mmCIF file with all atom_site columns, C-alpha atoms in Angstrom:
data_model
loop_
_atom_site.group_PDB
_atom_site.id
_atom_site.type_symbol
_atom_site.label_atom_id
_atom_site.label_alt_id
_atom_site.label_comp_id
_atom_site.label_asym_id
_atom_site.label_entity_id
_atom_site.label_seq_id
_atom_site.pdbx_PDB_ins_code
_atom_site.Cartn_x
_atom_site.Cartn_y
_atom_site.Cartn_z
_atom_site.occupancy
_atom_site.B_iso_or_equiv
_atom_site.pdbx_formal_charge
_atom_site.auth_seq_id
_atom_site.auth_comp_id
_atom_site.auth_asym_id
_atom_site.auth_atom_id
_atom_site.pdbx_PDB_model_num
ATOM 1   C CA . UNK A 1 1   ? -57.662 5.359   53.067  1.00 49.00 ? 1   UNK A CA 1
ATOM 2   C CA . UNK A 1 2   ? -58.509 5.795   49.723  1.00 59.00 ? 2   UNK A CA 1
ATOM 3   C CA . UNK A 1 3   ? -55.779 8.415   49.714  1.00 63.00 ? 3   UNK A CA 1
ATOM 4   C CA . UNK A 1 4   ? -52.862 6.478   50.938  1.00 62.00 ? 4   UNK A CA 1
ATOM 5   C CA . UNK A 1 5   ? -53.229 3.933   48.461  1.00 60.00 ? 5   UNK A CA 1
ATOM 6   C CA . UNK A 1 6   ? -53.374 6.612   45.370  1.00 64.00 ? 6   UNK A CA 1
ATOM 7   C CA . UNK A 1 7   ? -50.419 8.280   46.793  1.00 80.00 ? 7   UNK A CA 1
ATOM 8   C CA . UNK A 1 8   ? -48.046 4.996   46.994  1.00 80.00 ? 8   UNK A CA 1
ATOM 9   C CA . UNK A 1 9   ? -49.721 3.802   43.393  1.00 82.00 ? 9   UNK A CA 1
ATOM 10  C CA . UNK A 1 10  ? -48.431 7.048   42.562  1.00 85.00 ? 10  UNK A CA 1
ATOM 11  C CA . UNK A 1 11  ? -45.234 7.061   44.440  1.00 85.00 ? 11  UNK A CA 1
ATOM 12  C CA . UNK A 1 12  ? -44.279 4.023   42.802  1.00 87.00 ? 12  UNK A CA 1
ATOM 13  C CA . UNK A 1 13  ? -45.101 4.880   39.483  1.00 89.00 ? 13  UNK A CA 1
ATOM 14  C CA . UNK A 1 14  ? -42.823 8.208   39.689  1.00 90.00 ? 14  UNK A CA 1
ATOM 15  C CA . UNK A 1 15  ? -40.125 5.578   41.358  1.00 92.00 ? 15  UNK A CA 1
ATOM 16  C CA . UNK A 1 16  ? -40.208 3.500   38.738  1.00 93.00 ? 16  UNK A CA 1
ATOM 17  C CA . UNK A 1 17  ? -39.896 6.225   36.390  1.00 94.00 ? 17  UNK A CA 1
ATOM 18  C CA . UNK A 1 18  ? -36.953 7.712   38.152  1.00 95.00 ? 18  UNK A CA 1
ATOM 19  C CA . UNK A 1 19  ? -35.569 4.476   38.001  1.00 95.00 ? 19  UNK A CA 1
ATOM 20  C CA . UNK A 1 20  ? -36.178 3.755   34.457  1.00 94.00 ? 20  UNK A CA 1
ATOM 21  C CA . UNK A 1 21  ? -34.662 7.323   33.272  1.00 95.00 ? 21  UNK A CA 1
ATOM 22  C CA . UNK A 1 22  ? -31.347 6.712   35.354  1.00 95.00 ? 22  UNK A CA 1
ATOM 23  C CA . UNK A 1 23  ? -30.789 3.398   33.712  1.00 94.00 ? 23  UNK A CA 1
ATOM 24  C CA . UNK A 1 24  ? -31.711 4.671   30.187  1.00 94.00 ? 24  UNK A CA 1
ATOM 25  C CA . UNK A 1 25  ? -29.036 7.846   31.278  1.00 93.00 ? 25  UNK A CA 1
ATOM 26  C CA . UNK A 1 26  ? -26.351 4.605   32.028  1.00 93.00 ? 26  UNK A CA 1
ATOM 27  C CA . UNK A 1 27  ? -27.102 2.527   29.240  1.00 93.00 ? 27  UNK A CA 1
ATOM 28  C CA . UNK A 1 28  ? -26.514 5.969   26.650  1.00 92.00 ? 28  UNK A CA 1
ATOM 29  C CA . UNK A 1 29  ? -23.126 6.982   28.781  1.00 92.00 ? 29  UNK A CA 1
ATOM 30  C CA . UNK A 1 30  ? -21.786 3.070   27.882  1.00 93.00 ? 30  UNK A CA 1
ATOM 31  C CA . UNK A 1 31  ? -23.254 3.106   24.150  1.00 92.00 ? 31  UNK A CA 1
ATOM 32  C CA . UNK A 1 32  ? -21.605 6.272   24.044  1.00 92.00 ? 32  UNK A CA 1
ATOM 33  C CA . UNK A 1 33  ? -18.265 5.146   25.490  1.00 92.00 ? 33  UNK A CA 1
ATOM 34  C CA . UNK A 1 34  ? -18.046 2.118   23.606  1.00 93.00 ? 34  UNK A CA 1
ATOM 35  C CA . UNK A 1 35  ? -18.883 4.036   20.431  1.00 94.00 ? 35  UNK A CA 1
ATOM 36  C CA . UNK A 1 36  ? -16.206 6.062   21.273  1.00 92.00 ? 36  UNK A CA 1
ATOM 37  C CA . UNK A 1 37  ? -13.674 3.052   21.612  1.00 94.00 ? 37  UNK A CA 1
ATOM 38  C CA . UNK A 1 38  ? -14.426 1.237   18.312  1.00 94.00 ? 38  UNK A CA 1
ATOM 39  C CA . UNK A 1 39  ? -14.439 4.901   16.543  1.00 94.00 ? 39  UNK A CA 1
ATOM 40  C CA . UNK A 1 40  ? -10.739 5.201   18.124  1.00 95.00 ? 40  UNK A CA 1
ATOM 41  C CA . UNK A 1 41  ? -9.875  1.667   16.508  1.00 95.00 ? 41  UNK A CA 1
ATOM 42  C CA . UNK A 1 42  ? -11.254 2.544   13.502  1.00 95.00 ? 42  UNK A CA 1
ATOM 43  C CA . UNK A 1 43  ? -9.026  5.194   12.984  1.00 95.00 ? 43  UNK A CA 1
ATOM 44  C CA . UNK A 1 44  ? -5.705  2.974   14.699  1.00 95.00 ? 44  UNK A CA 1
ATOM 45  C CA . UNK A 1 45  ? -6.575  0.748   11.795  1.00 95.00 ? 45  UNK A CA 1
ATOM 46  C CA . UNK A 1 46  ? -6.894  3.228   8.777   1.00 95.00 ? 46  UNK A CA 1
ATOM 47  C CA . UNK A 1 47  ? -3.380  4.655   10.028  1.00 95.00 ? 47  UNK A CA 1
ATOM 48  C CA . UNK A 1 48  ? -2.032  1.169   9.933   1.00 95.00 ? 48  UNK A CA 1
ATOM 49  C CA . UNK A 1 49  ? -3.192  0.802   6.938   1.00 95.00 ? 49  UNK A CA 1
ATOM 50  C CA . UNK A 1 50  ? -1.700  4.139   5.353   1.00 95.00 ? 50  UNK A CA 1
ATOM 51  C CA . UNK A 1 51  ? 1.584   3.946   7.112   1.00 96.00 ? 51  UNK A CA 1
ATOM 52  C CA . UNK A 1 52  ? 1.741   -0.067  5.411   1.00 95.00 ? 52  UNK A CA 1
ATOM 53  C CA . UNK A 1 53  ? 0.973   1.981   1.668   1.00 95.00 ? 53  UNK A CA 1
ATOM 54  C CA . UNK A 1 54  ? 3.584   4.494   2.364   1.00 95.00 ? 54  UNK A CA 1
ATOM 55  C CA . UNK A 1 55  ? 6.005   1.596   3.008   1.00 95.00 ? 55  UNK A CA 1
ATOM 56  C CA . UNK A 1 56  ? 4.701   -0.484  0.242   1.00 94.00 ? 56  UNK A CA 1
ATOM 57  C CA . UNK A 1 57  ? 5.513   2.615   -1.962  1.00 94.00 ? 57  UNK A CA 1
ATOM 58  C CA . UNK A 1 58  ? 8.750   3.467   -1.029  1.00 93.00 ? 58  UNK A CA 1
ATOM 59  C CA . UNK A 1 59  ? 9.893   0.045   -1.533  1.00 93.00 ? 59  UNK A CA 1
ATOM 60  C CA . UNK A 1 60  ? 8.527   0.196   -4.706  1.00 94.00 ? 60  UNK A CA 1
ATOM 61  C CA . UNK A 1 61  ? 10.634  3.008   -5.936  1.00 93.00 ? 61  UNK A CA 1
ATOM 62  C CA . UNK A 1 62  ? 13.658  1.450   -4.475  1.00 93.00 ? 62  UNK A CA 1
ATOM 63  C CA . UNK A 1 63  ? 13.400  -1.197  -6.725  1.00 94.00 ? 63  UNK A CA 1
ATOM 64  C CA . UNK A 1 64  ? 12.358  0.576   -9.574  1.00 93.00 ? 64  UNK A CA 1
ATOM 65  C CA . UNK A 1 65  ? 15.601  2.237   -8.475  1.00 93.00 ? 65  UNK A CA 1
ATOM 66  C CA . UNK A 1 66  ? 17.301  -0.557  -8.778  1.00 93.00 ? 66  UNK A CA 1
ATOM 67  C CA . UNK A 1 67  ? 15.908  -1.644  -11.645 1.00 94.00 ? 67  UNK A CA 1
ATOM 68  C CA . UNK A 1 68  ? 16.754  1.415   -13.766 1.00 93.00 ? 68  UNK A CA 1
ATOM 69  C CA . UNK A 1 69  ? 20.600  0.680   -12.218 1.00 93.00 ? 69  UNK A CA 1
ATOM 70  C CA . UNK A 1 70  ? 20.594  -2.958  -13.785 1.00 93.00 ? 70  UNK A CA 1
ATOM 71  C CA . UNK A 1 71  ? 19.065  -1.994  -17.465 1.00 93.00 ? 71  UNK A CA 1
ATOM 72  C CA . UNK A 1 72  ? 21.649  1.043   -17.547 1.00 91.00 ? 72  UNK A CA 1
ATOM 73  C CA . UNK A 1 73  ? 24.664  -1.241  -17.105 1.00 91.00 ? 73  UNK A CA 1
ATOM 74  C CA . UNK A 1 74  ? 23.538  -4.088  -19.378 1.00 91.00 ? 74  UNK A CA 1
ATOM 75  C CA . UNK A 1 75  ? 23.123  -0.931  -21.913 1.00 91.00 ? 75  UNK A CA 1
ATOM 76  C CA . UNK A 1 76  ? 26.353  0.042   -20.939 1.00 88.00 ? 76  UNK A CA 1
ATOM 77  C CA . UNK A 1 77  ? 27.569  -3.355  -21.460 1.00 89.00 ? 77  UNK A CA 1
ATOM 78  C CA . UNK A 1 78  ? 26.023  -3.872  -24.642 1.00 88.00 ? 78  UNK A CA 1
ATOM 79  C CA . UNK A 1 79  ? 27.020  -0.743  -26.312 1.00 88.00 ? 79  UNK A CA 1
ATOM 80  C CA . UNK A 1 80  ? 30.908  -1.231  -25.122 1.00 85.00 ? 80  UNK A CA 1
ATOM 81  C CA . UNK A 1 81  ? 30.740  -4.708  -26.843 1.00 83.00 ? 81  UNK A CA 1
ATOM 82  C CA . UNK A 1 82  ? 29.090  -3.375  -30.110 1.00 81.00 ? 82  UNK A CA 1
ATOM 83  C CA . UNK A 1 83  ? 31.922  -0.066  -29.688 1.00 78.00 ? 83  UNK A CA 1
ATOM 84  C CA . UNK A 1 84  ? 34.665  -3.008  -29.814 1.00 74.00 ? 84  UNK A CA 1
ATOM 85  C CA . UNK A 1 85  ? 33.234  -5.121  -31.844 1.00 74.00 ? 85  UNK A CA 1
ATOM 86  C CA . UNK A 1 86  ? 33.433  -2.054  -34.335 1.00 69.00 ? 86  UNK A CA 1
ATOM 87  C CA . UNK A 1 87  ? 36.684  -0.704  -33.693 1.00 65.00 ? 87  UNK A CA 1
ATOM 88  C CA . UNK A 1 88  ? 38.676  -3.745  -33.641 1.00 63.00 ? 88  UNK A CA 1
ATOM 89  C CA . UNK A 1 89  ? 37.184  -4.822  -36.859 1.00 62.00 ? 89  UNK A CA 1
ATOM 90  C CA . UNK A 1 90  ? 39.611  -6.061  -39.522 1.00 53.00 ? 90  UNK A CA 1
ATOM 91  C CA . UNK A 1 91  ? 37.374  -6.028  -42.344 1.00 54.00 ? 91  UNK A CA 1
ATOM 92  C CA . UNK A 1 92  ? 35.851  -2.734  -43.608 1.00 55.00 ? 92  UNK A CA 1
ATOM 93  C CA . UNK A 1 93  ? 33.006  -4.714  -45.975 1.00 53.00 ? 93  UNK A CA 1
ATOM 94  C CA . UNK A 1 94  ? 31.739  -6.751  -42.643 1.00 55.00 ? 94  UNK A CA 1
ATOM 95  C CA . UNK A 1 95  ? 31.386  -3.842  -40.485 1.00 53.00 ? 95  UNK A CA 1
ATOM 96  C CA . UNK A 1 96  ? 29.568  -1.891  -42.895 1.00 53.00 ? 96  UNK A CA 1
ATOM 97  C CA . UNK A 1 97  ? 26.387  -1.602  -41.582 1.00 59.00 ? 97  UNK A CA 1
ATOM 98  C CA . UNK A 1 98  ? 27.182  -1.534  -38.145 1.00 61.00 ? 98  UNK A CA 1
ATOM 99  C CA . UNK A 1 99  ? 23.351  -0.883  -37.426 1.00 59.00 ? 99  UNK A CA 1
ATOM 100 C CA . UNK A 1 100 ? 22.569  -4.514  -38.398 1.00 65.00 ? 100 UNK A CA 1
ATOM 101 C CA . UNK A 1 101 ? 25.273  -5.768  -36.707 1.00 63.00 ? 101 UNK A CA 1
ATOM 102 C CA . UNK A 1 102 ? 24.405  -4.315  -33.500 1.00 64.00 ? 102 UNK A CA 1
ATOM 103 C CA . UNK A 1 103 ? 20.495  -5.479  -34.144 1.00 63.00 ? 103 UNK A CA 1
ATOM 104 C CA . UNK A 1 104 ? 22.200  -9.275  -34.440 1.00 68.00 ? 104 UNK A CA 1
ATOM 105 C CA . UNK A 1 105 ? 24.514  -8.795  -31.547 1.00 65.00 ? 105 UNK A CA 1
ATOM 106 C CA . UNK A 1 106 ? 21.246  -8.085  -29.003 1.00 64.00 ? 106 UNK A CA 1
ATOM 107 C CA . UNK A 1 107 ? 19.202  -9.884  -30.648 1.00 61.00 ? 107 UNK A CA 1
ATOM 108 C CA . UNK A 1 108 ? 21.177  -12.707 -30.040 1.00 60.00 ? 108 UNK A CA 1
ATOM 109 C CA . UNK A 1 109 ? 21.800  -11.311 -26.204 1.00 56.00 ? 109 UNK A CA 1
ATOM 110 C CA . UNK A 1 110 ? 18.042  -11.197 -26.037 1.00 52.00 ? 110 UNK A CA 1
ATOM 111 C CA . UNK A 1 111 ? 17.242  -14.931 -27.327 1.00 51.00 ? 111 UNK A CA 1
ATOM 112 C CA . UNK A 1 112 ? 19.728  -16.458 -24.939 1.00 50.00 ? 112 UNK A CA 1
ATOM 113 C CA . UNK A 1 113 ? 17.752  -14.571 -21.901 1.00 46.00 ? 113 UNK A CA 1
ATOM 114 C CA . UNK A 1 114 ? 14.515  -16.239 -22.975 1.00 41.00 ? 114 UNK A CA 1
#
């Protein structure tokens, strides 16, 4: 009798264990799968990220782009003016130092931007 009841206290405990090592096996598959699925959004999200960069970047040099443009044809502008200011000039003695003259002219170009 003795027997019997050893054997199903031991029984048992081996089901048990069974039991418990199957569950721990489940529980490490889903830790493993959902591990798997935030690692996979992780990266989703860094390549978000670098693709919004790129695009931030390539705007950037657009306007730079355009930027470059619109100082290049206010140059171009202001040397054509200071070109006819000096070739249409009547008087020798006021065009003389057409360096200062030119330093007014955009100076006074630059004061009415501020």
């Amino acid at each position: 009798m003795k027997t019997i009841k050893n054997n199903w206290k031991i029984a048992l405990i081996v089901a048990v264990g069974i039991i418990t090592i199957i569950l721990l096996g489940v529980f490490c598959i889903q830790s493993s799968q959902n591990r798997a699925f935030t690692l996979e959004e992780q990266v989703n999200t860094a390549d978000s990220d670098i693709k919004v960069q790129e695009k931030r970047r390539v705007d950037l040099v657009y306007n730079l782009a355009n930027c470059v443009k619109q100082y290049d044809k206010h140059e171009a502008e202001t040397l054509t003016k200071i070109i006819a200011q000096t070739v249409y000039c009547e008087n020798r003695e006021r065009c003389a130092n057409i360096y200062e003259f030119a330093h007014e002219k955009v100076g006074k170009e630059i004061g009415k931007d501020d």
